[in-house]
Short mmCIF file of C-alpha atoms in Angstrom, two decimals:
data_model
loop_
_atom_site.label_atom_id
_atom_site.label_comp_id
_atom_site.label_asym_id
_atom_site.label_seq_id
_atom_site.Cartn_x
_atom_site.Cartn_y
_atom_site.Cartn_z
CA UNK A 233 -78.36 9.62 -167.17
CA UNK A 234 -75.36 11.04 -165.37
CA UNK A 235 -73.25 13.35 -167.42
CA UNK A 236 -69.86 14.74 -166.68
CA UNK A 237 -68.12 17.46 -168.56
CA UNK A 238 -64.38 17.56 -168.16
CA UNK A 239 -62.93 20.89 -169.10
CA UNK A 240 -59.19 21.40 -168.85
CA UNK A 241 -57.02 24.47 -169.04
CA UNK A 242 -53.84 22.54 -169.77
CA UNK A 243 -53.95 18.93 -170.71
CA UNK A 244 -50.54 18.35 -172.21
CA UNK A 245 -48.25 19.74 -169.54
CA UNK A 246 -45.62 17.04 -168.95
CA UNK A 247 -43.63 18.96 -166.34
CA UNK A 248 -45.48 17.25 -163.52
CA UNK A 249 -44.15 13.86 -164.65
CA UNK A 250 -40.54 14.88 -164.57
CA UNK A 251 -40.23 17.29 -161.67
CA UNK A 252 -42.76 16.02 -159.20
CA UNK A 253 -42.05 12.31 -159.02
CA UNK A 254 -41.65 12.40 -155.23
CA UNK A 255 -45.27 13.40 -155.02
CA UNK A 256 -47.93 10.74 -155.07
CA UNK A 257 -50.66 13.24 -155.88
CA UNK A 258 -50.16 16.63 -157.52
CA UNK A 259 -53.18 18.90 -157.87
CA UNK A 260 -52.89 22.18 -159.73
CA UNK A 261 -55.54 24.89 -160.14
CA UNK A 262 -58.45 22.51 -159.70
CA UNK A 263 -61.89 24.08 -160.04
CA UNK A 264 -65.11 22.17 -159.59
CA UNK A 265 -68.66 23.29 -160.40
CA UNK A 266 -71.96 21.70 -159.43
CA UNK A 267 -73.91 23.15 -162.36
CA UNK A 268 -73.48 26.91 -162.03
CA UNK A 269 -72.29 26.76 -158.47
CA UNK A 270 -68.54 26.66 -158.01
CA UNK A 271 -67.49 24.43 -155.09
CA UNK A 272 -63.70 24.39 -155.45
CA UNK A 273 -61.55 27.37 -156.43
CA UNK A 274 -58.04 26.94 -157.85
CA UNK A 275 -57.10 24.19 -155.44
CA UNK A 276 -53.40 23.29 -155.63
CA UNK A 277 -51.84 20.75 -153.31
CA UNK A 278 -49.05 18.16 -153.44
CA UNK A 279 -49.48 15.00 -151.41
CA UNK A 280 -46.42 12.92 -150.68
CA UNK A 281 -46.26 9.15 -150.78
CA UNK A 282 -46.88 7.27 -147.51
CA UNK A 283 -47.95 10.31 -145.59
CA UNK A 284 -51.26 10.99 -143.89
CA UNK A 285 -52.87 14.23 -145.05
CA UNK A 286 -55.84 15.59 -143.12
CA UNK A 287 -58.41 17.89 -144.71
CA UNK A 288 -60.16 20.13 -142.19
CA UNK A 289 -62.64 22.99 -142.46
CA UNK A 290 -66.22 23.93 -141.64
CA UNK A 291 -69.20 22.14 -143.20
CA UNK A 292 -69.67 22.95 -146.86
CA UNK A 293 -66.09 24.18 -147.33
CA UNK A 294 -65.35 21.67 -150.10
CA UNK A 295 -63.12 19.18 -148.31
CA UNK A 296 -65.29 16.12 -149.03
CA UNK A 297 -65.89 17.35 -152.59
CA UNK A 298 -62.13 17.58 -153.01
CA UNK A 299 -61.61 14.12 -151.50
CA UNK A 300 -64.07 12.66 -153.98
CA UNK A 301 -62.23 14.22 -156.92
CA UNK A 302 -59.23 12.03 -156.01
CA UNK A 303 -60.95 8.88 -157.28
CA UNK A 304 -63.53 10.54 -159.50
CA UNK A 305 -66.48 9.81 -157.26
CA UNK A 306 -67.93 13.14 -158.39
CA UNK A 307 -68.39 11.60 -161.84
CA UNK A 308 -71.54 10.06 -160.41
CA UNK A 309 -73.15 13.46 -159.79
CA UNK A 310 -75.12 15.20 -162.52
CA UNK A 311 -73.71 18.38 -164.04
CA UNK A 312 -70.30 18.30 -162.40
CA UNK A 313 -67.66 20.22 -164.31
CA UNK A 314 -63.99 20.02 -163.38
CA UNK A 315 -60.98 21.84 -164.75
CA UNK A 316 -57.37 21.93 -163.73
CA UNK A 317 -54.92 19.11 -163.17
CA UNK A 318 -55.22 16.10 -160.88
CA UNK A 319 -52.14 13.95 -161.30
CA UNK A 320 -51.57 10.66 -159.49
CA UNK A 321 -48.26 8.89 -160.13
CA UNK A 322 -47.61 11.18 -163.07
CA UNK A 323 -50.92 10.51 -164.79
CA UNK A 324 -53.77 13.01 -165.04
CA UNK A 325 -56.66 10.94 -163.69
CA UNK A 326 -59.22 13.00 -165.61
CA UNK A 327 -57.58 12.03 -168.90
CA UNK A 328 -57.98 8.31 -168.42
CA UNK A 329 -61.11 6.37 -169.23
CA UNK A 330 -60.16 3.50 -166.93
CA UNK A 331 -61.99 4.61 -163.80
CA UNK A 332 -62.05 1.04 -162.43
CA UNK A 333 -58.26 0.94 -162.46
CA UNK A 334 -58.17 4.35 -160.78
CA UNK A 335 -60.54 3.23 -158.02
CA UNK A 336 -58.50 0.06 -157.50
CA UNK A 337 -55.48 2.21 -156.93
CA UNK A 338 -57.35 4.83 -154.88
CA UNK A 339 -59.63 3.11 -152.35
CA UNK A 340 -62.20 4.79 -150.15
CA UNK A 341 -63.66 4.38 -146.68
CA UNK A 342 -66.85 6.25 -145.86
CA UNK A 343 -68.36 7.94 -142.83
CA UNK A 344 -70.66 5.07 -141.93
CA UNK A 345 -69.60 1.44 -142.25
CA UNK A 346 -71.24 0.23 -145.49
CA UNK A 347 -70.67 -3.50 -145.47
CA UNK A 348 -72.67 -5.75 -147.79
CA UNK A 349 -75.28 -8.01 -146.14
CA UNK A 350 -73.05 -11.05 -146.44
CA UNK A 351 -70.35 -12.78 -144.38
CA UNK A 352 -67.19 -11.05 -143.18
CA UNK A 353 -65.18 -13.26 -145.53
CA UNK A 354 -67.34 -12.51 -148.56
CA UNK A 355 -67.22 -8.78 -147.89
CA UNK A 356 -63.42 -8.74 -147.96
CA UNK A 357 -63.21 -11.21 -150.86
CA UNK A 358 -65.78 -9.27 -152.90
CA UNK A 359 -63.33 -6.99 -154.71
CA UNK A 360 -60.71 -9.65 -155.49
CA UNK A 361 -63.48 -11.96 -156.81
CA UNK A 362 -64.73 -9.15 -159.04
CA UNK A 363 -61.18 -8.90 -160.35
CA UNK A 364 -61.44 -12.54 -161.35
CA UNK A 365 -59.57 -14.26 -158.52
CA UNK A 366 -61.23 -17.65 -158.03
CA UNK A 367 -58.50 -19.69 -156.32
CA UNK A 368 -59.67 -20.50 -152.82
CA UNK A 369 -56.19 -20.53 -151.25
CA UNK A 370 -55.35 -17.20 -152.83
CA UNK A 371 -58.60 -15.66 -151.64
CA UNK A 372 -58.01 -17.01 -148.11
CA UNK A 373 -54.59 -15.38 -148.11
CA UNK A 374 -55.93 -12.01 -149.30
CA UNK A 375 -58.76 -12.07 -146.73
CA UNK A 376 -56.43 -12.91 -143.85
CA UNK A 377 -53.79 -10.35 -144.88
CA UNK A 378 -56.41 -7.65 -145.34
CA UNK A 379 -58.09 -8.33 -142.00
CA UNK A 380 -54.69 -8.40 -140.29
CA UNK A 381 -53.78 -5.14 -142.05
CA UNK A 382 -56.94 -3.58 -140.65
CA UNK A 383 -56.16 -4.84 -137.13
CA UNK A 384 -59.40 -6.86 -136.93
CA UNK A 385 -58.18 -10.42 -137.71
CA UNK A 386 -57.92 -11.60 -134.10
CA UNK A 387 -61.44 -10.39 -133.37
CA UNK A 388 -63.12 -12.10 -136.37
CA UNK A 389 -60.92 -15.05 -137.36
CA UNK A 390 -63.29 -17.54 -135.70
CA UNK A 391 -66.44 -16.19 -137.33
CA UNK A 392 -65.42 -15.32 -140.86
CA UNK A 393 -68.57 -16.95 -142.22
CA UNK A 394 -70.90 -15.00 -139.91
CA UNK A 395 -72.78 -11.97 -141.15
CA UNK A 396 -70.62 -8.84 -141.15
CA UNK A 397 -73.64 -6.85 -140.02
CA UNK A 398 -73.49 -8.60 -136.62
CA UNK A 399 -70.24 -6.80 -135.77
CA UNK A 400 -70.05 -3.61 -133.71
CA UNK A 401 -69.78 -0.27 -135.54
CA UNK A 402 -66.05 0.00 -134.85
CA UNK A 403 -65.44 -3.55 -136.04
CA UNK A 404 -67.54 -2.98 -139.16
CA UNK A 405 -65.52 0.12 -140.02
CA UNK A 406 -62.27 -1.83 -139.70
CA UNK A 407 -63.71 -4.57 -141.96
CA UNK A 408 -64.52 -1.76 -144.45
CA UNK A 409 -60.87 -0.77 -144.26
CA UNK A 410 -59.90 -4.43 -144.79
CA UNK A 411 -62.20 -4.53 -147.81
CA UNK A 412 -60.43 -1.46 -149.21
CA UNK A 413 -56.98 -2.97 -148.49
CA UNK A 414 -57.97 -6.23 -150.23
CA UNK A 415 -57.87 -4.38 -153.56
CA UNK A 416 -54.20 -3.55 -152.88
CA UNK A 417 -54.66 0.17 -153.30
CA UNK A 418 -51.83 2.69 -153.07
CA UNK A 419 -53.95 5.58 -151.82
CA UNK A 420 -56.79 5.32 -149.29
CA UNK A 421 -59.32 8.12 -148.96
CA UNK A 422 -61.23 8.33 -145.69
CA UNK A 423 -64.29 10.54 -145.37
CA UNK A 424 -64.88 11.12 -141.64
CA UNK A 425 -64.19 7.44 -140.93
CA UNK A 426 -64.78 7.64 -137.17
CA UNK A 427 -67.65 10.10 -136.88
CA UNK A 428 -70.13 7.26 -136.26
CA UNK A 429 -67.88 5.39 -133.82
CA UNK A 430 -67.52 5.34 -130.03
CA UNK A 431 -64.30 6.81 -128.53
CA UNK A 432 -62.48 3.48 -128.09
CA UNK A 433 -63.30 2.32 -131.63
CA UNK A 434 -62.20 5.76 -132.84
CA UNK A 435 -58.82 5.33 -131.15
CA UNK A 436 -58.44 1.84 -132.67
CA UNK A 437 -59.06 3.23 -136.16
CA UNK A 438 -56.61 6.06 -135.46
CA UNK A 439 -53.95 3.55 -134.37
CA UNK A 440 -54.68 1.63 -137.53
CA UNK A 441 -54.19 4.74 -139.68
CA UNK A 442 -50.81 5.34 -138.02
CA UNK A 443 -49.67 1.80 -138.82
CA UNK A 444 -51.13 1.84 -142.35
CA UNK A 445 -49.08 4.80 -143.48
CA UNK A 446 -46.03 2.52 -143.79
CA UNK A 447 -47.70 1.10 -146.89
CA UNK A 448 -50.33 3.54 -148.05
CA UNK A 449 -50.80 7.21 -148.82
CA UNK A 450 -53.81 8.31 -146.79
CA UNK A 451 -56.04 11.34 -147.20
CA UNK A 452 -58.58 11.82 -144.43
CA UNK A 453 -61.43 14.30 -144.03
CA UNK A 454 -62.24 14.90 -140.39
CA UNK A 455 -64.27 17.31 -138.31
CA UNK A 456 -62.37 16.23 -135.23
CA UNK A 457 -59.37 18.54 -135.04
CA UNK A 458 -57.68 16.55 -132.29
CA UNK A 459 -57.93 13.57 -134.61
CA UNK A 460 -56.28 15.53 -137.42
CA UNK A 461 -53.51 16.53 -134.99
CA UNK A 462 -53.07 12.93 -133.81
CA UNK A 463 -53.08 11.03 -137.10
CA UNK A 464 -51.77 13.29 -139.85
CA UNK A 465 -48.38 14.48 -141.07
CA UNK A 466 -49.80 17.38 -143.09
CA UNK A 467 -53.04 19.29 -142.76
CA UNK A 468 -54.93 21.37 -145.30
CA UNK A 469 -57.46 23.93 -144.08
CA UNK A 470 -60.34 24.48 -146.52
CA UNK A 471 -62.67 27.46 -146.42
CA UNK A 472 -65.33 28.38 -148.99
CA UNK A 473 -63.85 26.00 -151.56
CA UNK A 474 -60.28 27.26 -151.25
CA UNK A 475 -57.23 25.88 -149.48
CA UNK A 476 -56.34 28.64 -147.06
CA UNK A 477 -53.30 26.92 -145.58
CA UNK A 478 -51.48 23.64 -146.14
CA UNK A 479 -48.55 22.79 -143.93
CA UNK A 480 -47.04 20.37 -141.42
CA UNK A 481 -49.79 19.37 -138.95
CA UNK A 482 -47.59 20.49 -136.08
CA UNK A 483 -47.39 23.97 -137.60
CA UNK A 484 -51.13 24.21 -138.36
CA UNK A 485 -52.06 23.42 -134.76
CA UNK A 486 -49.30 25.32 -132.98
CA UNK A 487 -48.49 28.37 -135.10
CA UNK A 488 -50.71 28.68 -138.17
CA UNK A 489 -49.69 31.39 -140.66
CA UNK A 490 -53.16 32.57 -141.59
CA UNK A 491 -55.49 34.26 -139.09
CA UNK A 492 -58.47 32.33 -140.57
CA UNK A 493 -56.73 29.02 -139.82
CA UNK A 494 -55.96 30.22 -136.29
CA UNK A 495 -59.61 31.22 -135.80
CA UNK A 496 -60.80 27.83 -137.03
CA UNK A 497 -58.42 25.57 -135.11
CA UNK A 498 -58.98 27.52 -131.89
CA UNK A 499 -62.74 27.29 -132.37
CA UNK A 500 -63.28 31.04 -132.81
CA UNK A 501 -65.14 30.67 -136.08
CA UNK A 502 -68.63 32.14 -136.43
CA UNK B 211 -72.19 35.79 -130.68
CA UNK B 212 -68.74 35.12 -129.27
CA UNK B 213 -67.79 31.53 -130.07
CA UNK B 214 -66.30 29.72 -127.04
CA UNK B 215 -67.55 32.39 -124.63
CA UNK B 216 -66.99 30.13 -121.59
CA UNK B 217 -63.43 29.46 -122.66
CA UNK B 218 -62.82 33.18 -123.18
CA UNK B 219 -64.17 33.83 -119.68
CA UNK B 220 -61.88 31.17 -118.22
CA UNK B 221 -58.85 32.68 -119.99
CA UNK B 222 -59.88 36.04 -118.54
CA UNK B 223 -60.11 34.45 -115.09
CA UNK B 224 -56.57 33.11 -115.57
CA UNK B 225 -55.37 36.61 -116.46
CA UNK B 226 -57.07 38.14 -113.40
CA UNK B 227 -55.34 35.62 -111.12
CA UNK B 228 -51.97 36.36 -112.76
CA UNK B 229 -52.53 40.11 -112.32
CA UNK B 230 -53.44 39.57 -108.67
CA UNK B 231 -50.37 37.41 -108.09
CA UNK B 232 -48.12 39.98 -109.76
CA UNK B 233 -49.66 42.81 -107.74
CA UNK B 234 -49.05 40.93 -104.47
CA UNK B 235 -45.46 40.20 -105.55
CA UNK B 236 -44.79 43.87 -106.33
CA UNK B 237 -46.20 44.77 -102.89
CA UNK B 238 -44.02 42.06 -101.30
CA UNK B 239 -40.87 43.45 -102.95
CA UNK B 240 -41.76 47.02 -101.95
CA UNK B 241 -42.50 46.00 -98.36
CA UNK B 242 -39.34 43.87 -98.12
CA UNK B 243 -37.26 46.77 -99.38
CA UNK B 244 -38.96 49.26 -97.03
CA UNK B 245 -38.30 46.86 -94.17
CA UNK B 246 -34.64 46.73 -95.19
CA UNK B 247 -34.38 50.49 -95.57
CA UNK B 248 -36.03 51.25 -92.25
CA UNK B 249 -34.55 48.18 -90.51
CA UNK B 250 -38.11 47.19 -89.58
CA UNK B 251 -37.92 43.55 -88.50
CA UNK B 252 -41.68 43.35 -87.83
CA UNK B 253 -42.46 44.35 -91.41
CA UNK B 254 -39.89 41.84 -92.69
CA UNK B 255 -41.63 39.06 -90.74
CA UNK B 256 -44.96 40.07 -92.27
CA UNK B 257 -43.46 39.77 -95.78
CA UNK B 258 -42.44 36.19 -94.99
CA UNK B 259 -45.92 35.32 -93.67
CA UNK B 260 -47.76 36.86 -96.60
CA UNK B 261 -45.76 34.86 -99.14
CA UNK B 262 -48.14 31.92 -98.58
CA UNK B 263 -50.88 33.85 -100.34
CA UNK B 264 -48.68 34.15 -103.45
CA UNK B 265 -47.83 30.44 -103.34
CA UNK B 266 -51.54 29.62 -103.13
CA UNK B 267 -52.26 31.78 -106.18
CA UNK B 268 -49.59 29.95 -108.18
CA UNK B 269 -51.26 26.67 -107.28
CA UNK B 270 -54.69 28.04 -108.30
CA UNK B 271 -53.30 29.24 -111.65
CA UNK B 272 -51.72 25.85 -112.32
CA UNK B 273 -54.91 23.99 -111.42
CA UNK B 274 -57.03 26.21 -113.65
CA UNK B 275 -54.51 25.94 -116.52
CA UNK B 276 -54.43 22.13 -116.29
CA UNK B 277 -58.21 21.93 -116.17
CA UNK B 278 -58.51 24.20 -119.22
CA UNK B 279 -56.09 21.96 -121.13
CA UNK B 280 -58.16 18.91 -120.27
CA UNK B 281 -61.53 20.55 -120.90
CA UNK B 282 -60.86 22.82 -123.87
CA UNK B 283 -57.99 20.99 -125.60
CA UNK B 284 -56.43 24.29 -126.61
CA UNK B 285 -54.24 24.66 -129.68
CA UNK B 286 -52.14 27.43 -131.26
CA UNK B 287 -52.36 30.80 -129.45
CA UNK B 288 -54.70 29.47 -126.75
CA UNK B 289 -52.25 26.70 -125.89
CA UNK B 290 -49.29 29.09 -125.82
CA UNK B 291 -51.27 31.41 -123.54
CA UNK B 292 -52.03 28.63 -121.06
CA UNK B 293 -48.46 27.28 -121.14
CA UNK B 294 -47.33 30.90 -120.61
CA UNK B 295 -49.60 31.24 -117.56
CA UNK B 296 -48.05 28.14 -115.97
CA UNK B 297 -44.48 29.27 -116.69
CA UNK B 298 -45.04 32.90 -115.70
CA UNK B 299 -46.76 32.03 -112.42
CA UNK B 300 -43.74 29.89 -111.54
CA UNK B 301 -41.39 32.81 -112.32
CA UNK B 302 -43.50 35.25 -110.28
CA UNK B 303 -43.54 32.83 -107.36
CA UNK B 304 -39.73 32.68 -107.51
CA UNK B 305 -39.56 36.51 -107.61
CA UNK B 306 -41.77 36.66 -104.51
CA UNK B 307 -39.32 34.26 -102.85
CA UNK B 308 -36.57 36.81 -103.48
CA UNK B 309 -38.76 39.31 -101.58
CA UNK B 310 -38.81 36.80 -98.73
CA UNK B 311 -35.02 36.42 -98.99
CA UNK B 312 -34.61 40.20 -98.73
CA UNK B 313 -36.87 40.14 -95.67
CA UNK B 314 -34.70 37.39 -94.12
CA UNK B 315 -31.57 39.45 -94.83
CA UNK B 316 -33.27 42.38 -93.10
CA UNK B 317 -33.85 40.24 -90.02
CA UNK B 318 -30.20 39.12 -90.03
CA UNK B 319 -28.99 42.72 -90.32
CA UNK B 320 -31.28 43.64 -87.40
CA UNK B 321 -31.79 47.14 -86.06
CA UNK B 322 -28.57 47.54 -84.02
CA UNK B 323 -26.09 49.19 -86.38
CA UNK B 324 -27.28 51.95 -88.68
CA UNK B 325 -27.67 50.95 -92.30
CA UNK B 326 -25.25 51.91 -95.04
CA UNK B 327 -26.28 53.82 -98.12
CA UNK B 328 -28.39 51.51 -100.32
CA UNK B 329 -29.37 53.98 -103.05
CA UNK B 330 -28.11 51.78 -105.87
CA UNK B 331 -29.95 48.72 -104.49
CA UNK B 332 -33.12 50.80 -104.32
CA UNK B 333 -32.62 51.90 -107.92
CA UNK B 334 -32.28 48.22 -108.92
CA UNK B 335 -35.48 47.36 -107.06
CA UNK B 336 -37.33 50.18 -108.85
CA UNK B 337 -36.12 49.00 -112.25
CA UNK B 338 -37.16 45.43 -111.37
CA UNK B 339 -40.70 46.51 -110.47
CA UNK B 340 -41.05 48.51 -113.69
CA UNK B 341 -39.74 45.48 -115.60
CA UNK B 342 -42.19 43.14 -113.91
CA UNK B 343 -45.18 45.31 -114.79
CA UNK B 344 -43.99 45.71 -118.38
CA UNK B 345 -43.32 41.98 -118.79
CA UNK B 346 -46.85 41.10 -117.67
CA UNK B 347 -48.41 43.79 -119.88
CA UNK B 348 -46.36 42.54 -122.84
CA UNK B 349 -47.88 39.08 -122.23
CA UNK B 350 -51.47 40.24 -121.74
CA UNK B 351 -51.43 42.78 -124.59
CA UNK B 352 -49.16 40.66 -126.82
CA UNK B 353 -46.80 43.61 -127.17
CA UNK B 354 -43.46 42.48 -128.59
CA UNK B 355 -41.81 45.92 -128.31
CA UNK B 356 -42.48 45.90 -124.57
CA UNK B 357 -41.02 42.39 -124.20
CA UNK B 358 -37.81 43.55 -125.88
CA UNK B 359 -37.72 46.61 -123.62
CA UNK B 360 -37.71 44.28 -120.61
CA UNK B 361 -34.67 42.50 -122.07
CA UNK B 362 -32.87 45.85 -122.39
CA UNK B 363 -33.76 46.80 -118.82
CA UNK B 364 -32.19 43.56 -117.58
CA UNK B 365 -28.84 44.90 -118.87
CA UNK B 366 -29.45 48.04 -116.82
CA UNK B 367 -29.97 45.95 -113.66
CA UNK B 368 -26.80 43.95 -114.41
CA UNK B 369 -24.82 47.21 -114.61
CA UNK B 370 -26.27 48.43 -111.30
CA UNK B 371 -25.44 45.06 -109.79
CA UNK B 372 -21.78 45.21 -110.89
CA UNK B 373 -21.37 48.73 -109.49
CA UNK B 374 -23.08 47.79 -106.19
CA UNK B 375 -20.94 44.68 -105.85
CA UNK B 376 -17.75 46.73 -106.22
CA UNK B 377 -18.94 49.33 -103.70
CA UNK B 378 -19.92 46.78 -101.09
CA UNK B 379 -16.81 44.62 -101.43
CA UNK B 380 -14.59 47.71 -101.21
CA UNK B 381 -16.18 48.45 -97.81
CA UNK B 382 -15.44 44.95 -96.56
CA UNK B 383 -11.80 45.85 -95.83
CA UNK B 384 -12.52 49.33 -94.51
CA UNK B 385 -15.45 48.49 -92.20
CA UNK B 386 -14.81 45.07 -90.79
CA UNK B 387 -17.30 45.62 -87.97
CA UNK B 388 -20.03 45.85 -90.66
CA UNK B 389 -19.13 42.53 -92.27
CA UNK B 390 -22.49 40.93 -91.42
CA UNK B 391 -24.45 43.84 -92.89
CA UNK B 392 -22.22 43.98 -95.98
CA UNK B 393 -22.55 40.26 -96.64
CA UNK B 394 -26.34 40.49 -96.33
CA UNK B 395 -26.44 43.49 -98.68
CA UNK B 396 -24.29 41.53 -101.16
CA UNK B 397 -26.96 38.82 -100.98
CA UNK B 398 -29.70 41.41 -101.60
CA UNK B 399 -27.72 42.63 -104.61
CA UNK B 400 -27.66 39.07 -105.91
CA UNK B 401 -31.41 38.57 -105.22
CA UNK B 402 -32.32 41.66 -107.21
CA UNK B 403 -30.05 40.68 -110.09
CA UNK B 404 -31.71 37.23 -110.19
CA UNK B 405 -35.17 38.87 -109.91
CA UNK B 406 -34.44 40.75 -113.14
CA UNK B 407 -33.37 37.49 -114.82
CA UNK B 408 -36.66 35.81 -113.86
CA UNK B 409 -38.61 38.82 -115.13
CA UNK B 410 -36.73 38.52 -118.42
CA UNK B 411 -37.92 34.90 -118.60
CA UNK B 412 -41.49 36.25 -118.32
CA UNK B 413 -40.80 38.56 -121.27
CA UNK B 414 -39.50 35.54 -123.18
CA UNK B 415 -42.79 33.72 -122.46
CA UNK B 416 -44.61 36.79 -123.83
CA UNK B 417 -42.43 36.67 -126.96
CA UNK B 418 -43.22 32.96 -127.37
CA UNK B 419 -46.93 33.70 -127.10
CA UNK B 420 -46.68 36.46 -129.71
CA UNK B 421 -44.27 34.90 -132.21
CA UNK B 422 -44.61 31.18 -131.54
CA UNK B 423 -40.87 30.64 -131.21
CA UNK B 424 -38.20 30.90 -128.55
CA UNK B 425 -36.55 34.30 -128.04
CA UNK B 426 -33.44 34.80 -125.92
CA UNK B 427 -33.82 38.21 -124.30
CA UNK B 428 -31.22 37.61 -121.61
#
């Protein structure tokens, strides 16, 4: 059985609610341990609403681990211990027991398209149906809006009942994004969403991210630094479980403050 | 192991080309000034011919810089270095053109009448060459103190230029038969003053590389 031990330094600090309302996500002194091994060290970061934040850093630096803490995906891993504060919309997400509600609010798109072996329509309607929506007209509306929101409607509108697995990789990934949007989330987490896609599909997803930020707060992990520069407003550079630098993307890629960031973005690491 | 060894080598190649271009430009200025001083029209003509080599080097630097941007997608310091190479090569090319202009003035003065005293113009030329070498070193070695020194030396050239201008214009009334020579020397005075301004722009590119923001050293 999976177990999770939540250990907090300060659980009753209300200051975040009153002074940091502009921030969608406020993380303070977050530490994460896989058993004895510490993977995140005193991570503090504020993520603003309707901005795209890119997380960059070498493999094993903790960026995906951090991303997964934002909707408690690490709860599924044995022996994970987390302390510190992770506040979304003024609420410490590690103090709530309603993880379903959290994951409705904070959706996720993974590295490889992970559609269910069912039709395009059923994939997108899956979440709303699980929420109890049965009305056909309402489901049709959600499916169309979600597929339009993911810039894939025109490509699939005539074959909604066909298997989603017959689509190309790039199309599948955009249907995954549609499936996430269908839950009407406020935050979308993306874990290397284009690493399995061809260059044109990658650009389509990047265009999509740019248009989606009008409605959603997006946090994206990417190994592609040009992608981080193209799609994000802010960039955080992770190294050995710490945030070394967090600033405007423009600043990170033109004049980083820390030599380690400079070495990483210019490819001088190693 | 050096990460991005090929890229490092290409950046080094860019620097070597910039050094070569600067060296040829310094030689061009020296030759142009010697031609003026000795009223050697043949040497002046050679300066004009040899300018093509400097223009070709500017083109090579630009081509290499553009290719590196496409191939390596540089960011941060690397990007500023490559942008700097493009801007600096354009400034050096312009400075070499002033050498050509001095050579053309030499031809217009000709070898008939003996030349007036051009000590202050020579002093300006010497300061300019020192400035040019310092500006390039400040860029290659990322030496901010040296870049600022170049800015200070530009003031020195401006002072020389003002004094020279007054001297030459005062002769215009006294020695009307030397009007052609005096006008050409006034042009040379202007070319050297502008040379120093372009060298100061190079120092500003060095400052941008080092600090990542625009500095006004003029």
